[in-house]
PDB file of C-alpha atoms in Angstrom:
ATOM      1  CA  MET A 150      -7.973  10.323  -5.814  1.00  0.00           C
ATOM      2  CA  ASP A 151     -10.875   7.889  -5.307  1.00  0.00           C
ATOM      3  CA  GLY A 152     -12.905   9.261  -8.198  1.00  0.00           C
ATOM      4  CA  ASN A 153      -9.916   9.376 -10.550  1.00  0.00           C
ATOM      5  CA  VAL A 154      -8.925   5.760  -9.868  1.00  0.00           C
ATOM      6  CA  LEU A 155     -12.500   4.544 -10.287  1.00  0.00           C
ATOM      7  CA  GLN A 156     -12.872   6.468 -13.552  1.00  0.00           C
ATOM      8  CA  TRP A 157      -9.606   5.024 -14.870  1.00  0.00           C
ATOM      9  CA  MET A 158     -10.748   1.493 -13.990  1.00  0.00           C
ATOM     10  CA  VAL A 159     -14.116   2.010 -15.700  1.00  0.00           C
ATOM     11  CA  GLU A 160     -12.449   3.369 -18.850  1.00  0.00           C
ATOM     12  CA  HIS A 161     -10.061   0.415 -19.035  1.00  0.00           C
ATOM     13  CA  ARG A 162     -12.445  -2.467 -18.381  1.00  0.00           C
ATOM     14  CA  ILE A 163     -12.021  -5.473 -20.662  1.00  0.00           C
ATOM     15  CA  VAL A 164     -14.516  -8.346 -20.736  1.00  0.00           C
ATOM     16  CA  TRP A 165     -12.057 -11.134 -19.913  1.00  0.00           C
ATOM     17  CA  VAL A 166     -10.416  -9.085 -17.128  1.00  0.00           C
ATOM     18  CA  THR A 167     -13.849  -8.343 -15.671  1.00  0.00           C
ATOM     19  CA  SER A 168     -14.614 -12.084 -15.682  1.00  0.00           C
ATOM     20  CA  LEU A 169     -11.275 -12.828 -14.021  1.00  0.00           C
ATOM     21  CA  PHE A 170     -11.890 -10.225 -11.319  1.00  0.00           C
ATOM     22  CA  TRP A 171     -15.390 -11.656 -10.686  1.00  0.00           C
ATOM     23  CA  ILE A 172     -13.739 -15.010  -9.962  1.00  0.00           C
ATOM     24  CA  ILE A 173     -11.107 -13.400  -7.724  1.00  0.00           C
ATOM     25  CA  THR A 174     -13.652 -11.305  -5.805  1.00  0.00           C
ATOM     26  CA  THR A 175     -15.861 -14.371  -5.257  1.00  0.00           C
ATOM     27  CA  ALA A 176     -12.906 -16.484  -4.091  1.00  0.00           C
ATOM     28  CA  GLY A 177     -11.854 -13.605  -1.821  1.00  0.00           C
ATOM     29  CA  SER A 178     -15.177 -12.973  -0.134  1.00  0.00           C
ATOM     30  CA  THR A 179     -15.466 -12.797   3.637  1.00  0.00           C
ATOM     31  CA  ALA A 180     -17.240 -16.180   3.603  1.00  0.00           C
ATOM     32  CA  ALA A 181     -14.402 -17.668   1.542  1.00  0.00           C
ATOM     33  CA  MET A 182     -11.814 -16.222   3.952  1.00  0.00           C
ATOM     34  CA  PHE A 183     -13.641 -17.942   6.810  1.00  0.00           C
ATOM     35  CA  ALA A 184     -13.711 -21.217   4.860  1.00  0.00           C
ATOM     36  CA  TRP A 185      -9.946 -20.936   4.259  1.00  0.00           C
ATOM     37  CA  SER A 186      -9.331 -20.095   7.917  1.00  0.00           C
ATOM     38  CA  ILE A 187     -11.454 -23.039   9.112  1.00  0.00           C
ATOM     39  CA  ALA A 188      -9.492 -25.366   6.828  1.00  0.00           C
ATOM     40  CA  GLY A 189      -6.269 -23.910   8.214  1.00  0.00           C
ATOM     41  CA  CYS A 190      -7.446 -24.319  11.803  1.00  0.00           C
ATOM     42  CA  VAL A 191      -8.364 -27.956  11.162  1.00  0.00           C
ATOM     43  CA  ALA A 192      -4.923 -28.583   9.650  1.00  0.00           C
ATOM     44  CA  LEU A 193      -3.246 -26.864  12.599  1.00  0.00           C
ATOM     45  CA  LEU A 194      -5.248 -28.896  15.109  1.00  0.00           C
ATOM     46  CA  ARG A 195      -4.390 -32.126  13.274  1.00  0.00           C
ATOM     47  CA  THR A 196      -0.693 -31.273  13.638  1.00  0.00           C
ATOM     48  CA  ALA A 197      -1.043 -30.405  17.353  1.00  0.00           C
ATOM     49  CA  ARG A 198      -0.598 -26.657  16.811  1.00  0.00           C
ATOM     50  CA  ARG A 199      -3.510 -25.687  19.036  1.00  0.00           C
ATOM     51  CA  ALA A 200      -2.197 -22.214  19.938  1.00  0.00           C
ATOM     52  CA  ASP A 201      -1.812 -21.302  16.255  1.00  0.00           C
ATOM     53  CA  ALA A 202      -5.327 -22.581  15.510  1.00  0.00           C
ATOM     54  CA  VAL A 203      -6.741 -20.470  18.352  1.00  0.00           C
ATOM     55  CA  MET A 204      -4.767 -17.451  17.107  1.00  0.00           C
ATOM     56  CA  VAL A 205      -6.175 -17.809  13.563  1.00  0.00           C
ATOM     57  CA  ALA A 206      -9.745 -18.438  14.741  1.00  0.00           C
ATOM     58  CA  GLY A 207      -9.650 -15.613  17.276  1.00  0.00           C
ATOM     59  CA  GLY A 208      -8.052 -13.190  14.855  1.00  0.00           C
ATOM     60  CA  MET A 209     -10.580 -13.915  12.115  1.00  0.00           C
ATOM     61  CA  LEU A 210     -13.649 -13.767  14.377  1.00  0.00           C
ATOM     62  CA  THR A 211     -12.658 -10.562  16.145  1.00  0.00           C
ATOM     63  CA  GLY A 212     -11.416  -9.066  12.871  1.00  0.00           C
ATOM     64  CA  TRP A 213     -14.808  -9.657  11.306  1.00  0.00           C
ATOM     65  CA  GLY A 214     -16.429  -7.911  14.257  1.00  0.00           C
ATOM     66  CA  ALA A 215     -14.011  -4.971  14.042  1.00  0.00           C
ATOM     67  CA  MET A 216     -14.600  -4.672  10.284  1.00  0.00           C
ATOM     68  CA  SER A 217     -18.386  -4.759  10.679  1.00  0.00           C
ATOM     69  CA  LEU A 218     -18.290  -2.162  13.457  1.00  0.00           C
ATOM     70  CA  SER A 219     -15.983   0.070  11.391  1.00  0.00           C
ATOM     71  CA  LYS A 220     -18.418  -0.029   8.473  1.00  0.00           C
ATOM     72  CA  LEU A 221     -21.225   1.120  10.788  1.00  0.00           C
ATOM     73  CA  ILE A 222     -19.115   3.862  12.383  1.00  0.00           C
ATOM     74  CA  PHE A 223     -17.847   5.327   9.098  1.00  0.00           C
ATOM     75  CA  GLY A 224     -21.061   4.710   7.120  1.00  0.00           C
ATOM     76  CA  ARG A 225     -19.412   5.511   3.805  1.00  0.00           C
ATOM     77  CA  ASP A 226     -21.398   5.066   0.601  1.00  0.00           C
ATOM     78  CA  ARG A 227     -20.104   2.817  -2.144  1.00  0.00           C
ATOM     79  CA  PRO A 228     -19.251   4.045  -5.646  1.00  0.00           C
ATOM     80  CA  PRO A 229     -22.300   4.896  -7.793  1.00  0.00           C
ATOM     81  CA  VAL A 230     -24.276   2.161  -9.556  1.00  0.00           C
ATOM     82  CA  PRO A 231     -23.409   2.822 -13.206  1.00  0.00           C
ATOM     83  CA  GLU A 232     -19.721   2.249 -12.382  1.00  0.00           C
ATOM     84  CA  ARG A 233     -20.416  -0.406  -9.765  1.00  0.00           C
ATOM     85  CA  LEU A 234     -20.725  -3.904 -11.235  1.00  0.00           C
ATOM     86  CA  VAL A 235     -21.470  -5.455  -7.831  1.00  0.00           C
ATOM     87  CA  GLU A 236     -24.894  -5.327  -6.199  1.00  0.00           C
ATOM     88  CA  ILE A 237     -24.266  -4.805  -2.500  1.00  0.00           C
ATOM     89  CA  SER A 238     -26.045  -2.878   0.225  1.00  0.00           C
ATOM     90  CA  THR A 239     -23.532  -2.604   3.074  1.00  0.00           C
ATOM     91  CA  HIS A 240     -21.272   0.360   3.749  1.00  0.00           C
ATOM     92  CA  SER A 241     -18.005   0.745   1.894  1.00  0.00           C
ATOM     93  CA  PHE A 242     -15.273   1.664   4.406  1.00  0.00           C
ATOM     94  CA  PRO A 243     -13.188  -0.375   5.029  1.00  0.00           C
ATOM     95  CA  SER A 244     -13.329  -3.033   2.332  1.00  0.00           C
ATOM     96  CA  GLY A 245     -14.262  -6.304   4.032  1.00  0.00           C
ATOM     97  CA  HIS A 246     -12.691  -8.338   1.231  1.00  0.00           C
ATOM     98  CA  ALA A 247      -9.405  -6.434   1.566  1.00  0.00           C
ATOM     99  CA  MET A 248      -9.405  -6.425   5.362  1.00  0.00           C
ATOM    100  CA  MET A 249     -10.261 -10.068   5.870  1.00  0.00           C
ATOM    101  CA  SER A 250      -7.864 -11.269   3.140  1.00  0.00           C
ATOM    102  CA  ALA A 251      -5.029  -9.141   4.578  1.00  0.00           C
ATOM    103  CA  LEU A 252      -5.848 -10.408   8.061  1.00  0.00           C
ATOM    104  CA  LEU A 253      -5.792 -14.031   6.937  1.00  0.00           C
ATOM    105  CA  ALA A 254      -2.627 -13.431   4.897  1.00  0.00           C
ATOM    106  CA  THR A 255      -0.876 -11.926   7.926  1.00  0.00           C
ATOM    107  CA  LEU A 256      -1.964 -14.755  10.225  1.00  0.00           C
ATOM    108  CA  ALA A 257      -1.007 -17.372   7.627  1.00  0.00           C
ATOM    109  CA  ILE A 258       2.472 -15.886   7.234  1.00  0.00           C
ATOM    110  CA  GLY A 259       2.872 -15.820  11.020  1.00  0.00           C
ATOM    111  CA  VAL A 260       1.859 -19.482  11.216  1.00  0.00           C
ATOM    112  CA  MET A 261       4.156 -20.434   8.334  1.00  0.00           C
ATOM    113  CA  LEU A 262       7.137 -18.669   9.904  1.00  0.00           C
ATOM    114  CA  ARG A 263       6.544 -20.521  13.188  1.00  0.00           C
ATOM    115  CA  SER A 264       6.388 -23.848  11.369  1.00  0.00           C
ATOM    116  CA  THR A 265       9.282 -26.314  11.456  1.00  0.00           C
ATOM    117  CA  THR A 266       8.530 -27.203   7.821  1.00  0.00           C
ATOM    118  CA  GLU A 267      11.362 -25.479   5.975  1.00  0.00           C
ATOM    119  CA  TRP A 268       9.698 -25.010   2.572  1.00  0.00           C
ATOM    120  CA  LEU A 269       7.026 -22.832   4.233  1.00  0.00           C
ATOM    121  CA  HIS A 270       9.773 -20.275   4.969  1.00  0.00           C
ATOM    122  CA  ARG A 271      10.651 -19.743   1.288  1.00  0.00           C
ATOM    123  CA  PRO A 272       9.997 -16.171   0.096  1.00  0.00           C
ATOM    124  CA  LEU A 273       7.884 -17.298  -2.872  1.00  0.00           C
ATOM    125  CA  VAL A 274       5.650 -19.383  -0.612  1.00  0.00           C
ATOM    126  CA  LEU A 275       5.341 -16.533   1.908  1.00  0.00           C
ATOM    127  CA  ALA A 276       4.413 -14.163  -0.943  1.00  0.00           C
ATOM    128  CA  VAL A 277       1.364 -16.230  -2.012  1.00  0.00           C
ATOM    129  CA  PRO A 278      -1.018 -14.885   0.682  1.00  0.00           C
ATOM    130  CA  VAL A 279       0.145 -11.313   0.032  1.00  0.00           C
ATOM    131  CA  VAL A 280      -0.370 -11.602  -3.733  1.00  0.00           C
ATOM    132  CA  ALA A 281      -3.796 -13.166  -3.172  1.00  0.00           C
ATOM    133  CA  SER A 282      -4.876 -10.320  -0.866  1.00  0.00           C
ATOM    134  CA  PHE A 283      -3.557  -7.764  -3.359  1.00  0.00           C
ATOM    135  CA  ALA A 284      -5.524  -9.343  -6.228  1.00  0.00           C
ATOM    136  CA  ILE A 285      -8.671  -9.474  -4.089  1.00  0.00           C
ATOM    137  CA  GLY A 286      -8.387  -5.790  -3.199  1.00  0.00           C
ATOM    138  CA  VAL A 287      -7.736  -4.724  -6.784  1.00  0.00           C
ATOM    139  CA  SER A 288     -10.751  -6.754  -7.915  1.00  0.00           C
ATOM    140  CA  ARG A 289     -12.956  -4.739  -5.554  1.00  0.00           C
ATOM    141  CA  ILE A 290     -11.753  -1.441  -7.046  1.00  0.00           C
ATOM    142  CA  TYR A 291     -11.960  -2.715 -10.642  1.00  0.00           C
ATOM    143  CA  LEU A 292     -15.531  -3.935 -10.188  1.00  0.00           C
ATOM    144  CA  GLY A 293     -16.521  -0.616  -8.600  1.00  0.00           C
ATOM    145  CA  ALA A 294     -17.484  -2.236  -5.285  1.00  0.00           C
ATOM    146  CA  HIS A 295     -15.104   0.032  -3.340  1.00  0.00           C
ATOM    147  CA  TRP A 296     -13.202   3.244  -3.506  1.00  0.00           C
ATOM    148  CA  VAL A 297      -9.413   2.811  -3.538  1.00  0.00           C
ATOM    149  CA  THR A 298      -9.143   4.264  -0.010  1.00  0.00           C
ATOM    150  CA  ASP A 299     -11.600   1.608   1.239  1.00  0.00           C
ATOM    151  CA  VAL A 300      -9.265  -1.087  -0.028  1.00  0.00           C
ATOM    152  CA  LEU A 301      -6.090   0.582   1.257  1.00  0.00           C
ATOM    153  CA  ALA A 302      -7.675   0.960   4.699  1.00  0.00           C
ATOM    154  CA  GLY A 303      -8.844  -2.660   4.591  1.00  0.00           C
ATOM    155  CA  TRP A 304      -5.335  -3.887   3.870  1.00  0.00           C
ATOM    156  CA  VAL A 305      -3.832  -1.736   6.644  1.00  0.00           C
ATOM    157  CA  PHE A 306      -6.509  -2.607   9.221  1.00  0.00           C
ATOM    158  CA  GLY A 307      -6.345  -6.321   8.349  1.00  0.00           C
ATOM    159  CA  ALA A 308      -2.560  -6.555   8.526  1.00  0.00           C
ATOM    160  CA  ALA A 309      -2.493  -4.552  11.781  1.00  0.00           C
ATOM    161  CA  TRP A 310      -5.185  -6.748  13.354  1.00  0.00           C
ATOM    162  CA  GLY A 311      -3.255  -9.870  12.336  1.00  0.00           C
ATOM    163  CA  LEU A 312       0.011  -8.496  13.721  1.00  0.00           C
ATOM    164  CA  LEU A 313      -1.762  -7.668  16.979  1.00  0.00           C
ATOM    165  CA  TRP A 314      -2.895 -11.293  17.333  1.00  0.00           C
ATOM    166  CA  ILE A 315       0.535 -12.637  16.365  1.00  0.00           C
ATOM    167  CA  TYR A 316       2.200 -10.338  18.908  1.00  0.00           C
ATOM    168  CA  ALA A 317      -0.270 -11.334  21.637  1.00  0.00           C
ATOM    169  CA  PHE A 318       0.338 -15.033  21.058  1.00  0.00           C
ATOM    170  CA  ALA A 319       4.109 -14.602  20.742  1.00  0.00           C
ATOM    171  CA  SER A 320       4.148 -12.683  24.040  1.00  0.00           C
ATOM    172  CA  ARG A 321       2.024 -15.372  25.675  1.00  0.00           C
ATOM    173  CA  ALA A 322       4.301 -18.129  24.349  1.00  0.00           C
ATOM    174  CA  GLY A 323       7.361 -16.278  25.670  1.00  0.00           C
ATOM    175  CA  ARG A 324       5.840 -16.048  29.148  1.00  0.00           C
ATOM    176  CA  THR A 325       4.934 -19.740  29.066  1.00  0.00           C
ATOM    177  CA  GLU A 326       8.483 -20.759  28.064  1.00  0.00           C
ATOM    178  CA  ARG A 327      10.053 -18.660  30.854  1.00  0.00           C
ATOM    179  CA  GLY A 328       7.553 -19.877  33.426  1.00  0.00           C
ATOM    180  CA  PRO A 329       5.318 -17.928  35.780  1.00  0.00           C
ATOM    181  CA  SER A 330       8.181 -16.759  38.001  1.00  0.00           C
ATOM    182  CA  ALA A 331       9.796 -14.911  35.079  1.00  0.00           C
ATOM    183  CA  THR A 332       6.954 -12.394  34.995  1.00  0.00           C
ATOM    184  CA  LYS A 333       7.273 -11.457  38.694  1.00  0.00           C
ATOM    185  CA  LYS A 334       9.146  -8.262  39.497  1.00  0.00           C
ATOM    186  CA  GLY A 335      11.050  -7.475  42.624  1.00  0.00           C
ATOM    187  CA  PRO A 336      14.152  -8.567  44.528  1.00  0.00           C
ATOM    188  CA  THR A 337      15.405 -12.095  44.100  1.00  0.00           C
TER     189      THR A 337
END
């Protein structure tokens, strides 16, 4: 499957689409995802949403570590150079662009759903991070930087890591609302 998808992408490259995907892949880099997450954390802190800011920061930092470790463990080579339009020396699996964008998208949606600002709950607004992550992942395949399975794994790992952080903070918030005595077991 990986080779077939890459070959199809190479055969269907168009100059203006290649330029567009260069912009998308640059805007969706791991460094850009951290810049977006820092901006989000600052905004959350300014609106007294400290727990959400900690969730985003913690999720992104640990997600980056998990992604980097995964690349070392799997050690997968990237697509070959003639097809690859991106000069990069790190391992391929999972796609860092896909994983970190899916992670940030998942955390952003979690934060938006917890917000009291109603327009943030609209389906079109909630779809923006998902569409952005999708475009970033496709750009990596189109430019030959990753195999399709690298990107699929990145999306799955990123979303799962984000959901793990959302669940952990939701569980913590539930315990805080019930108070410390609610977590004790035994006769009353």
